[in-house]
mmCIF file of C-alpha atoms in Angstrom:
data_model
loop_
_atom_site.group_PDB
_atom_site.id
_atom_site.type_symbol
_atom_site.label_atom_id
_atom_site.label_comp_id
_atom_site.label_asym_id
_atom_site.label_seq_id
_atom_site.Cartn_x
_atom_site.Cartn_y
_atom_site.Cartn_z
ATOM 1 C CA MET A 1 37.462 43.409 79.123
ATOM 2 C CA SER A 2 35.412 42.474 76.220
ATOM 3 C CA THR A 3 33.796 44.981 73.936
ATOM 4 C CA ASP A 4 30.961 44.657 71.501
ATOM 5 C CA THR A 5 30.401 46.828 68.454
ATOM 6 C CA ALA A 6 27.286 47.559 66.468
ATOM 7 C CA ASP A 7 26.304 49.713 63.509
ATOM 8 C CA THR A 8 22.993 51.459 63.097
ATOM 9 C CA ALA A 9 20.917 51.668 59.943
ATOM 10 C CA THR A 10 19.048 54.851 59.028
ATOM 11 C CA ASP A 11 15.817 53.376 60.414
ATOM 12 C CA GLY A 12 17.439 53.021 63.868
ATOM 13 C CA THR A 13 17.795 49.247 63.832
ATOM 14 C CA ALA A 14 21.078 47.789 65.013
ATOM 15 C CA THR A 15 23.079 45.845 62.462
ATOM 16 C CA HIS A 16 26.390 44.064 62.693
ATOM 17 C CA GLY A 17 28.919 44.684 59.935
ATOM 18 C CA THR A 18 26.443 45.804 57.277
ATOM 19 C CA ALA A 19 26.150 49.212 55.658
ATOM 20 C CA ALA A 20 22.780 50.901 55.337
ATOM 21 C CA HIS A 21 22.147 53.446 52.590
ATOM 22 C CA ALA A 22 19.169 55.707 51.992
ATOM 23 C CA THR A 23 17.825 56.373 48.501
ATOM 24 C CA ALA A 24 16.777 59.807 47.283
ATOM 25 C CA ALA A 25 13.540 60.394 45.295
ATOM 26 C CA ASP A 26 15.477 60.336 41.989
ATOM 27 C CA GLY A 27 16.909 56.865 42.771
ATOM 28 C CA THR A 28 20.428 58.047 43.634
ATOM 29 C CA ALA A 29 22.053 57.158 46.903
ATOM 30 C CA ALA A 30 21.564 59.846 49.540
ATOM 31 C CA GLY A 31 23.253 59.619 52.899
ATOM 32 C CA PRO A 32 21.698 60.743 56.152
ATOM 33 C CA THR A 33 22.586 64.048 57.685
ATOM 34 C CA VAL A 34 24.925 64.226 60.639
ATOM 35 C CA GLU A 35 21.940 65.162 62.817
ATOM 36 C CA GLU A 36 20.067 62.013 61.713
ATOM 37 C CA LEU A 37 23.141 59.907 62.519
ATOM 38 C CA ARG A 38 23.463 61.578 65.910
ATOM 39 C CA THR A 39 19.778 60.940 66.711
ATOM 40 C CA GLN A 40 19.958 57.285 65.667
ATOM 41 C CA THR A 41 23.186 56.776 67.596
ATOM 42 C CA ARG A 42 21.621 58.209 70.768
ATOM 43 C CA LEU A 43 18.708 55.786 70.369
ATOM 44 C CA LEU A 44 21.073 52.845 69.892
ATOM 45 C CA ALA A 45 23.304 53.902 72.795
ATOM 46 C CA GLY A 46 20.299 53.976 75.113
ATOM 47 C CA GLU A 47 19.533 50.335 74.290
ATOM 48 C CA LEU A 48 23.046 48.939 74.795
ATOM 49 C CA PRO A 49 24.015 46.833 77.803
ATOM 50 C CA GLY A 50 26.937 48.022 79.911
ATOM 51 C CA THR A 51 28.876 51.275 79.886
ATOM 52 C CA LEU A 52 29.330 53.214 76.658
ATOM 53 C CA ARG A 53 33.049 53.573 75.816
ATOM 54 C CA ARG A 54 33.245 55.124 72.335
ATOM 55 C CA ILE A 55 31.032 56.393 69.490
ATOM 56 C CA THR A 56 32.315 57.170 65.983
ATOM 57 C CA LEU A 57 30.030 58.893 63.443
ATOM 58 C CA ARG A 58 30.686 59.231 59.701
ATOM 59 C CA ALA A 59 28.185 60.986 57.438
ATOM 60 C CA GLY A 60 29.634 59.969 54.043
ATOM 61 C CA ALA A 61 28.756 56.328 53.200
ATOM 62 C CA ILE A 62 27.224 55.928 56.698
ATOM 63 C CA SER A 63 29.228 54.341 59.459
ATOM 64 C CA VAL A 64 28.306 54.512 63.116
ATOM 65 C CA ASP A 65 30.636 52.508 65.337
ATOM 66 C CA VAL A 66 29.586 52.105 68.956
ATOM 67 C CA GLU A 67 31.789 50.388 71.531
ATOM 68 C CA TRP A 68 30.658 49.500 75.022
ATOM 69 C CA GLU A 69 31.891 47.491 77.974
ATOM 70 C CA THR A 70 30.293 44.229 78.843
ATOM 71 C CA VAL A 71 30.477 42.634 82.253
ATOM 72 C CA PRO A 72 33.640 40.486 82.476
ATOM 73 C CA ALA A 73 33.046 36.768 82.915
ATOM 74 C CA PRO A 74 33.506 35.558 86.493
ATOM 75 C CA GLN A 75 36.904 34.010 87.089
ATOM 76 C CA ALA A 76 37.353 30.456 88.283
ATOM 77 C CA PRO A 77 37.988 30.073 92.019
ATOM 78 C CA ALA A 78 41.607 29.718 93.118
ATOM 79 C CA PRO A 79 42.847 26.148 93.646
ATOM 80 C CA ALA A 80 43.029 24.804 97.186
ATOM 81 C CA THR A 81 46.142 25.772 99.117
ATOM 82 C CA ALA A 82 48.907 23.282 99.838
ATOM 83 C CA PRO A 83 48.982 21.583 103.263
ATOM 84 C CA ALA A 84 50.758 23.459 106.029
ATOM 85 C CA PRO A 85 54.399 22.546 106.772
ATOM 86 C CA ALA A 86 54.939 20.048 109.592
ATOM 87 C CA ASP A 87 57.092 22.461 111.640
ATOM 88 C CA PRO A 88 54.870 25.277 112.988
ATOM 89 C CA ALA A 89 57.956 27.408 113.765
ATOM 90 C CA THR A 90 58.744 27.739 110.040
ATOM 91 C CA ALA A 91 55.114 28.032 108.963
ATOM 92 C CA GLN A 92 54.107 31.466 107.753
ATOM 93 C CA ALA A 93 50.476 32.549 107.988
ATOM 94 C CA PRO A 94 49.093 33.619 104.608
ATOM 95 C CA ALA A 95 48.164 37.269 104.290
ATOM 96 C CA PRO A 96 44.450 37.914 104.739
ATOM 97 C CA GLN A 97 42.690 38.222 101.382
ATOM 98 C CA ARG A 98 40.227 40.906 100.291
ATOM 99 C CA THR A 99 37.257 39.997 98.112
ATOM 100 C CA ASP A 100 39.154 41.031 94.948
ATOM 101 C CA GLY A 101 41.925 38.486 95.679
ATOM 102 C CA THR A 102 44.528 41.098 96.615
ATOM 103 C CA PRO A 103 46.304 40.408 99.925
ATOM 104 C CA ASP A 104 45.494 43.010 102.588
ATOM 105 C CA GLY A 105 47.871 45.929 102.623
ATOM 106 C CA LEU A 106 48.645 45.758 98.881
ATOM 107 C CA VAL A 107 47.429 47.980 96.056
ATOM 108 C CA ARG A 108 46.694 46.054 92.852
ATOM 109 C CA VAL A 109 47.375 47.728 89.504
ATOM 110 C CA THR A 110 45.070 46.287 86.844
ATOM 111 C CA ALA A 111 44.916 46.605 83.064
ATOM 112 C CA PRO A 112 42.742 49.566 82.058
ATOM 113 C CA LEU A 113 42.247 48.085 78.570
ATOM 114 C CA VAL A 114 42.852 45.002 76.432
ATOM 115 C CA GLY A 115 46.252 44.903 74.740
ATOM 116 C CA THR A 116 49.805 43.626 74.838
ATOM 117 C CA TYR A 117 51.668 44.206 78.115
ATOM 118 C CA TYR A 118 55.300 45.344 77.966
ATOM 119 C CA GLN A 119 57.607 45.731 80.977
ATOM 120 C CA ALA A 120 60.218 47.839 79.140
ATOM 121 C CA PRO A 121 60.093 50.895 76.857
ATOM 122 C CA ALA A 122 61.775 48.981 74.004
ATOM 123 C CA PRO A 123 62.851 45.401 73.237
ATOM 124 C CA GLY A 124 66.064 44.607 75.112
ATOM 125 C CA ALA A 125 65.788 47.682 77.362
ATOM 126 C CA GLU A 126 65.717 47.535 81.157
ATOM 127 C CA PRO A 127 62.197 47.038 82.553
ATOM 128 C CA PHE A 128 60.392 50.030 84.011
ATOM 129 C CA VAL A 129 60.251 48.267 87.415
ATOM 130 C CA LYS A 130 61.271 44.985 89.064
ATOM 131 C CA VAL A 131 60.027 43.260 92.206
ATOM 132 C CA GLY A 132 61.510 45.115 95.191
ATOM 133 C CA ASP A 133 61.832 48.479 93.405
ATOM 134 C CA THR A 134 60.545 51.578 95.183
ATOM 135 C CA VAL A 135 58.122 53.626 93.064
ATOM 136 C CA GLU A 136 56.570 57.067 93.370
ATOM 137 C CA ALA A 137 52.912 57.873 92.755
ATOM 138 C CA GLY A 138 52.541 58.607 89.040
ATOM 139 C CA GLN A 139 55.689 56.685 88.071
ATOM 140 C CA GLN A 140 55.405 54.566 84.932
ATOM 141 C CA LEU A 141 55.324 50.831 85.681
ATOM 142 C CA ALA A 142 54.666 49.360 82.223
ATOM 143 C CA VAL A 143 52.921 49.987 78.904
ATOM 144 C CA ILE A 144 50.038 48.294 77.145
ATOM 145 C CA GLU A 145 49.956 48.457 73.375
ATOM 146 C CA ALA A 146 46.480 48.600 71.875
ATOM 147 C CA MET A 147 45.820 49.391 68.216
ATOM 148 C CA LYS A 148 49.410 50.618 67.690
ATOM 149 C CA LEU A 149 49.130 53.061 70.616
ATOM 150 C CA LEU A 150 51.235 52.723 73.765
ATOM 151 C CA ASN A 151 49.277 53.385 76.963
ATOM 152 C CA SER A 152 51.274 54.116 80.126
ATOM 153 C CA ILE A 153 50.490 52.136 83.257
ATOM 154 C CA THR A 154 51.373 54.217 86.314
ATOM 155 C CA ALA A 155 51.496 53.740 90.077
ATOM 156 C CA ASP A 156 48.606 55.225 92.044
ATOM 157 C CA VAL A 157 50.590 55.215 95.285
ATOM 158 C CA LYS A 158 54.155 55.531 96.525
ATOM 159 C CA GLY A 159 55.485 52.150 97.571
ATOM 160 C CA THR A 160 57.403 48.993 96.715
ATOM 161 C CA VAL A 161 56.728 46.564 93.869
ATOM 162 C CA HIS A 162 55.546 43.382 95.624
ATOM 163 C CA ALA A 163 54.640 41.200 92.612
ATOM 164 C CA ILE A 164 54.398 41.374 88.820
ATOM 165 C CA HIS A 165 51.617 39.142 87.501
ATOM 166 C CA ALA A 166 51.831 39.658 83.720
ATOM 167 C CA ALA A 167 54.689 38.437 81.528
ATOM 168 C CA ASP A 168 56.403 40.710 79.027
ATOM 169 C CA GLY A 169 54.613 40.474 75.664
ATOM 170 C CA GLU A 170 51.505 38.843 77.188
ATOM 171 C CA VAL A 171 48.068 39.810 75.878
ATOM 172 C CA VAL A 172 46.128 41.114 78.866
ATOM 173 C CA GLU A 173 42.397 41.561 79.408
ATOM 174 C CA TYR A 174 40.545 44.497 80.915
ATOM 175 C CA ALA A 175 40.901 44.523 84.749
ATOM 176 C CA GLN A 176 43.508 41.730 84.695
ATOM 177 C CA PRO A 177 45.947 42.063 87.633
ATOM 178 C CA LEU A 178 49.331 43.390 86.459
ATOM 179 C CA ILE A 179 51.329 44.526 89.481
ATOM 180 C CA ASP A 180 50.886 44.543 93.270
ATOM 181 C CA LEU A 181 52.360 47.453 95.223
ATOM 182 C CA ARG A 182 52.979 47.642 98.967
ATOM 183 C CA PRO A 183 52.233 51.293 99.918
ATOM 184 C CA ALA A 184 54.968 53.168 101.789
ATOM 185 C CA GLY A 185 54.461 54.091 105.398
#
């Protein structure tokens, strides 16, 4: 995921990283009211591309932070597969692929935000899950640290861990594949 941020000046124009201040009739600095900030933020939010994720308003010394999702860049196509083994008896047919790249029959857990992926609750601790482990729906699989907050990554379905795609300590992007689960039953 990539996010963009913008600030809004009191006249409603979008600025990037600059502060806008109004001046009162006597020449002293006068900030906008919260209602003025709210109105200007609504105008700005209506003009942004993508899905709005967060708005922060501050009335003192003006600061309107707006965060929105942008469309992730398309990923490069997968490299060509290796030639088939000479002995057809030992050859294994690859699993059919869905359009999202996940083999049929698997549930892919993806990163819900950008951050650092951790497989264990603390350095040196046992990982939450390993390939082959059976998990319950709602069970914690990993954490992603973003802005000093730990965000739990949980299983949506009961099943078995089929593959872990992210390495411990790796910075992950929004929607990046983390873990594949084979649903039970």
